[in-house]
């Protein structure tokens, strides 16, 4: 039998799988490269090299002969019985020639096998049998082991990019990072920074330690504004190429700030990325140790020559074979090469573990960025957010610097300000101008993200009203508003530049502050020395309202009007401190009982006093000491008896008394002593009888008795010759005295919602009557004498349409003409 090579170049195996087909095990999005530090990139290249070793070995296994075996020659003494057995088996067909002597073996036996026509099949069978039984498993499967181990390494290196719980965070982070890096807002900010000269940068660094103490002056004003600072020169952008952001770019940058905030809140909640990366690194180190251990022990098992003993002499005539492992030499070299690569790979992984555990990777400080840029409000981050930034720094620290711009509230506020200025042009703001209750030209701005700088270009502005605007910054340019006298801040948190505060101290006359939180009260308002009117609306706790929040009012030397709508339990001492020049005080207490009113006695110059909804059951005695008082309003209290009204006779200047919206059941006769009264409000009470003594206050021009239970109007009402306004709406009056029509100066008469059935023709005597309400009575006809009231027009006559038609046509036409 002629030995032939078995398993030569199988046609089905000529087209092997290329290395590129294994890319799916390690391929990730190109953008993910920023999260691959140098050691991951290095191990990736090592993995490719080990993968090539494995693929090359596997290719040789398939394409080349694995093993070639030949019968092994043995000595007669060792193989005598087998030779004799074979000789006997073939003696009948083939005679054996005599043995020939040799120097080493004087007598040898010629090796002969069984004569068949299956030489090729015999040797193929022998090769396969010896390959499976005699060859060590390491020599057989070495390339496959290399391939499997390498694929596991590649999977471990990129598993955190594939795992759903971590890949989603990484993709989101990379997306935001790229947008932050390429944002026109970043380019603009860096361009502004690049324009600063080196001297300014040095001065800024020298003053860094003092920046926290100089941000606000002793009066709470902002002294130094923060801005984006230095950056490496190689990344400087030419200022000529960085123009103003258009509206679309500004909105995109604004949306990017919101995305960064939400992403930070989401990612900082856990550390799955850090844990995943640590675990996959630990797994690689363990696998490295296992590979080194068993490969070092088994690499010597790859031998070129292998003895094979297979009991198949009944088929081939031979039992002992000497086999040549054709790839043993190459596999031996490849195994040593592979061990070198694995060793380097493992050492790199050990360094990675050292880096992971030696450094605090779940916390990231932007201190170096704050020092270089001067942006002191960039917050430190933690957990997965911090870990990803540490990984980014291994790729390029510039990414973190640019990303930090979108973590800064100072930067965000600058962007919002830029967007505001683009949106609210001076022309658009002028369209919102209106005249307020104080007859001033007012600009109301509601629910904006900030205060547009364009506001300060409207020089004719007299009043500025800001409502529900957070983080308002009043700049020094407010000094351009020469006519500004009034400022309203409703639920706004305000900071003010020192130069702006100086301007307001000199020019501001009226300040209104509405707040939900005590922190919204501007501390600088206590230094407005020329302020004349102060209106405070908001909830004060009982402890704070005593003397803490308002203790500095004593510095408001020009204050004349003070209004507090809150829940104070007593008049703050600070209010008493300004009593020497305070002329009007209003306390709206929202039902909280106001006690300890003795401090009112010190307000000797007070001319107007309003104690509204203070749960008062009696008229405070301290009021009777206010000799300069001209107007008193005790609306919405719990007054039932007003016997103390007799003490008002000492208040010679009292002209207006408002006791409306109480529970007063009667008017004492002592009211006749209030001869100086000109306006009297008794509406919304429970009065049933009007005393005739009331009309001895003959200076009354305004008398409101609406919403009571009055049934009868005394004829003494005719004494009120100065009466111009009289209302008995919603009572139970059945008739009006004719003496009422002696009040020739009457302009407004409200008698609606009563039980009247006849309107006297004498109403024609009221020549100045311009408003008449008779709706809701039992009238069947209106007197034609209404035509004598030349000032009365249809718009001023409140009556049912059907009743109006009872008037003569000429009277109706007269009223319809303007």
PDB file of N, CA and C in Angstrom, residues 115-160:
ATOM      1  N   UNK A 115      -2.927  -6.681   1.337  1.00  0.00           N
ATOM      2  CA  UNK A 115      -3.028  -6.196  -0.031  1.00  0.00           C
ATOM      3  C   UNK A 115      -4.493  -5.934  -0.358  1.00  0.00           C
ATOM      4  N   UNK A 116      -4.807  -4.667  -0.580  1.00  0.00           N
ATOM      5  CA  UNK A 116      -6.175  -4.300  -0.985  1.00  0.00           C
ATOM      6  C   UNK A 116      -6.084  -3.228  -2.048  1.00  0.00           C
ATOM      7  N   UNK A 117      -7.219  -2.843  -2.545  1.00  0.00           N
ATOM      8  CA  UNK A 117      -7.283  -1.743  -3.527  1.00  0.00           C
ATOM      9  C   UNK A 117      -7.778  -0.456  -2.878  1.00  0.00           C
ATOM     10  N   UNK A 118      -7.640  -0.342  -1.527  1.00  0.00           N
ATOM     11  CA  UNK A 118      -8.156   0.826  -0.795  1.00  0.00           C
ATOM     12  C   UNK A 118      -7.033   1.540  -0.067  1.00  0.00           C
ATOM     13  N   UNK A 119      -5.938   1.823  -0.749  1.00  0.00           N
ATOM     14  CA  UNK A 119      -4.791   2.471  -0.088  1.00  0.00           C
ATOM     15  C   UNK A 119      -5.168   3.850   0.474  1.00  0.00           C
ATOM     16  N   UNK A 120      -5.794   4.651  -0.347  1.00  0.00           N
ATOM     17  CA  UNK A 120      -6.151   6.008   0.078  1.00  0.00           C
ATOM     18  C   UNK A 120      -7.079   5.981   1.283  1.00  0.00           C
ATOM     19  N   UNK A 121      -8.090   5.113   1.208  1.00  0.00           N
ATOM     20  CA  UNK A 121      -9.051   5.044   2.305  1.00  0.00           C
ATOM     21  C   UNK A 121      -8.394   4.526   3.584  1.00  0.00           C
ATOM     22  N   UNK A 122      -7.443   3.585   3.427  1.00  0.00           N
ATOM     23  CA  UNK A 122      -6.772   3.043   4.605  1.00  0.00           C
ATOM     24  C   UNK A 122      -6.015   4.143   5.359  1.00  0.00           C
ATOM     25  N   UNK A 123      -5.223   4.883   4.639  1.00  0.00           N
ATOM     26  CA  UNK A 123      -4.422   5.926   5.297  1.00  0.00           C
ATOM     27  C   UNK A 123      -5.290   7.082   5.812  1.00  0.00           C
ATOM     28  N   UNK A 124      -6.366   7.389   5.111  1.00  0.00           N
ATOM     29  CA  UNK A 124      -7.278   8.419   5.636  1.00  0.00           C
ATOM     30  C   UNK A 124      -7.887   7.953   6.943  1.00  0.00           C
ATOM     31  N   UNK A 125      -8.232   6.680   6.972  1.00  0.00           N
ATOM     32  CA  UNK A 125      -8.810   6.127   8.195  1.00  0.00           C
ATOM     33  C   UNK A 125      -7.801   6.155   9.332  1.00  0.00           C
ATOM     34  N   UNK A 126      -6.565   5.742   9.015  1.00  0.00           N
ATOM     35  CA  UNK A 126      -5.508   5.739  10.026  1.00  0.00           C
ATOM     36  C   UNK A 126      -5.249   7.160  10.543  1.00  0.00           C
ATOM     37  N   UNK A 127      -5.191   8.152   9.619  1.00  0.00           N
ATOM     38  CA  UNK A 127      -4.948   9.543  10.029  1.00  0.00           C
ATOM     39  C   UNK A 127      -6.030  10.049  10.972  1.00  0.00           C
ATOM     40  N   UNK A 128      -7.267   9.737  10.623  1.00  0.00           N
ATOM     41  CA  UNK A 128      -8.365  10.203  11.465  1.00  0.00           C
ATOM     42  C   UNK A 128      -8.359   9.530  12.834  1.00  0.00           C
ATOM     43  N   UNK A 129      -8.083   8.201  12.831  1.00  0.00           N
ATOM     44  CA  UNK A 129      -8.051   7.483  14.101  1.00  0.00           C
ATOM     45  C   UNK A 129      -6.946   8.014  15.006  1.00  0.00           C
ATOM     46  N   UNK A 130      -5.785   8.228  14.442  1.00  0.00           N
ATOM     47  CA  UNK A 130      -4.666   8.715  15.242  1.00  0.00           C
ATOM     48  C   UNK A 130      -4.882  10.173  15.682  1.00  0.00           C
ATOM     49  N   UNK A 131      -5.527  10.956  14.815  1.00  0.00           N
ATOM     50  CA  UNK A 131      -5.799  12.356  15.161  1.00  0.00           C
ATOM     51  C   UNK A 131      -6.718  12.431  16.376  1.00  0.00           C
ATOM     52  N   UNK A 132      -7.707  11.550  16.407  1.00  0.00           N
ATOM     53  CA  UNK A 132      -8.670  11.594  17.488  1.00  0.00           C
ATOM     54  C   UNK A 132      -8.134  10.963  18.770  1.00  0.00           C
ATOM     55  N   UNK A 133      -7.307   9.883  18.650  1.00  0.00           N
ATOM     56  CA  UNK A 133      -6.913   9.119  19.831  1.00  0.00           C
ATOM     57  C   UNK A 133      -5.536   9.483  20.376  1.00  0.00           C
ATOM     58  N   UNK A 134      -4.618   9.792  19.497  1.00  0.00           N
ATOM     59  CA  UNK A 134      -3.237   9.982  19.936  1.00  0.00           C
ATOM     60  C   UNK A 134      -2.877  11.443  20.172  1.00  0.00           C
ATOM     61  N   UNK A 135      -3.496  12.372  19.415  1.00  0.00           N
ATOM     62  CA  UNK A 135      -3.117  13.776  19.513  1.00  0.00           C
ATOM     63  C   UNK A 135      -3.760  14.415  20.749  1.00  0.00           C
ATOM     64  N   UNK A 136      -2.993  15.192  21.513  1.00  0.00           N
ATOM     65  CA  UNK A 136      -3.494  15.858  22.718  1.00  0.00           C
ATOM     66  C   UNK A 136      -4.587  16.870  22.342  1.00  0.00           C
ATOM     67  N   UNK A 137      -5.570  16.976  23.230  1.00  0.00           N
ATOM     68  CA  UNK A 137      -6.705  17.848  22.910  1.00  0.00           C
ATOM     69  C   UNK A 137      -6.288  19.311  22.733  1.00  0.00           C
ATOM     70  N   UNK A 138      -5.268  19.748  23.454  1.00  0.00           N
ATOM     71  CA  UNK A 138      -4.833  21.134  23.323  1.00  0.00           C
ATOM     72  C   UNK A 138      -4.273  21.401  21.940  1.00  0.00           C
ATOM     73  N   UNK A 139      -3.506  20.390  21.407  1.00  0.00           N
ATOM     74  CA  UNK A 139      -2.953  20.556  20.066  1.00  0.00           C
ATOM     75  C   UNK A 139      -4.052  20.572  19.013  1.00  0.00           C
ATOM     76  N   UNK A 140      -5.138  19.822  19.276  1.00  0.00           N
ATOM     77  CA  UNK A 140      -6.231  19.775  18.307  1.00  0.00           C
ATOM     78  C   UNK A 140      -7.070  21.054  18.322  1.00  0.00           C
ATOM     79  N   UNK A 141      -7.370  21.570  19.528  1.00  0.00           N
ATOM     80  CA  UNK A 141      -8.349  22.649  19.635  1.00  0.00           C
ATOM     81  C   UNK A 141      -7.735  24.010  19.972  1.00  0.00           C
ATOM     82  N   UNK A 142      -6.450  24.140  19.901  1.00  0.00           N
ATOM     83  CA  UNK A 142      -5.799  25.398  20.226  1.00  0.00           C
ATOM     84  C   UNK A 142      -6.369  26.582  19.448  1.00  0.00           C
ATOM     85  N   UNK A 143      -6.491  26.548  18.142  1.00  0.00           N
ATOM     86  CA  UNK A 143      -7.010  27.722  17.421  1.00  0.00           C
ATOM     87  C   UNK A 143      -8.445  28.047  17.794  1.00  0.00           C
ATOM     88  N   UNK A 144      -9.227  26.991  18.061  1.00  0.00           N
ATOM     89  CA  UNK A 144     -10.612  27.254  18.441  1.00  0.00           C
ATOM     90  C   UNK A 144     -10.691  27.904  19.817  1.00  0.00           C
ATOM     91  N   UNK A 145      -9.814  27.464  20.721  1.00  0.00           N
ATOM     92  CA  UNK A 145      -9.771  28.085  22.033  1.00  0.00           C
ATOM     93  C   UNK A 145      -9.387  29.560  21.942  1.00  0.00           C
ATOM     94  N   UNK A 146      -8.380  29.812  21.087  1.00  0.00           N
ATOM     95  CA  UNK A 146      -7.966  31.209  20.891  1.00  0.00           C
ATOM     96  C   UNK A 146      -9.127  32.037  20.363  1.00  0.00           C
ATOM     97  N   UNK A 147      -9.848  31.491  19.400  1.00  0.00           N
ATOM     98  CA  UNK A 147     -10.968  32.213  18.799  1.00  0.00           C
ATOM     99  C   UNK A 147     -12.069  32.465  19.831  1.00  0.00           C
ATOM    100  N   UNK A 148     -12.408  31.461  20.613  1.00  0.00           N
ATOM    101  CA  UNK A 148     -13.470  31.600  21.605  1.00  0.00           C
ATOM    102  C   UNK A 148     -13.084  32.598  22.697  1.00  0.00           C
ATOM    103  N   UNK A 149     -11.855  32.465  23.221  1.00  0.00           N
ATOM    104  CA  UNK A 149     -11.407  33.383  24.267  1.00  0.00           C
ATOM    105  C   UNK A 149     -11.392  34.825  23.765  1.00  0.00           C
ATOM    106  N   UNK A 150     -10.958  35.012  22.533  1.00  0.00           N
ATOM    107  CA  UNK A 150     -10.880  36.370  21.985  1.00  0.00           C
ATOM    108  C   UNK A 150     -12.266  36.977  21.824  1.00  0.00           C
ATOM    109  N   UNK A 151     -13.191  36.154  21.344  1.00  0.00           N
ATOM    110  CA  UNK A 151     -14.565  36.656  21.198  1.00  0.00           C
ATOM    111  C   UNK A 151     -15.152  37.031  22.566  1.00  0.00           C
ATOM    112  N   UNK A 152     -14.835  36.227  23.592  1.00  0.00           N
ATOM    113  CA  UNK A 152     -15.313  36.559  24.930  1.00  0.00           C
ATOM    114  C   UNK A 152     -14.706  37.872  25.406  1.00  0.00           C
ATOM    115  N   UNK A 153     -13.412  38.062  25.146  1.00  0.00           N
ATOM    116  CA  UNK A 153     -12.774  39.327  25.493  1.00  0.00           C
ATOM    117  C   UNK A 153     -13.466  40.502  24.801  1.00  0.00           C
ATOM    118  N   UNK A 154     -13.744  40.320  23.524  1.00  0.00           N
ATOM    119  CA  UNK A 154     -14.367  41.398  22.756  1.00  0.00           C
ATOM    120  C   UNK A 154     -15.781  41.682  23.253  1.00  0.00           C
ATOM    121  N   UNK A 155     -16.489  40.639  23.610  1.00  0.00           N
ATOM    122  CA  UNK A 155     -17.829  40.830  24.157  1.00  0.00           C
ATOM    123  C   UNK A 155     -17.776  41.551  25.497  1.00  0.00           C
ATOM    124  N   UNK A 156     -16.836  41.163  26.339  1.00  0.00           N
ATOM    125  CA  UNK A 156     -16.704  41.811  27.642  1.00  0.00           C
ATOM    126  C   UNK A 156     -16.351  43.286  27.509  1.00  0.00           C
ATOM    127  N   UNK A 157     -15.495  43.605  26.552  1.00  0.00           N
ATOM    128  CA  UNK A 157     -15.041  44.985  26.394  1.00  0.00           C
ATOM    129  C   UNK A 157     -16.160  45.915  25.966  1.00  0.00           C
ATOM    130  N   UNK A 158     -17.142  45.375  25.254  1.00  0.00           N
ATOM    131  CA  UNK A 158     -18.183  46.233  24.693  1.00  0.00           C
ATOM    132  C   UNK A 158     -19.575  45.890  25.202  1.00  0.00           C
ATOM    133  N   UNK A 159     -19.643  45.103  26.269  1.00  0.00           N
ATOM    134  CA  UNK A 159     -20.959  44.683  26.748  1.00  0.00           C
ATOM    135  C   UNK A 159     -21.772  45.857  27.282  1.00  0.00           C
ATOM    136  N   UNK A 160     -21.093  46.822  27.919  1.00  0.00           N
ATOM    137  CA  UNK A 160     -21.850  47.945  28.482  1.00  0.00           C
ATOM    138  C   UNK A 160     -22.400  48.851  27.391  1.00  0.00           C
TER     139      UNK A 160
END
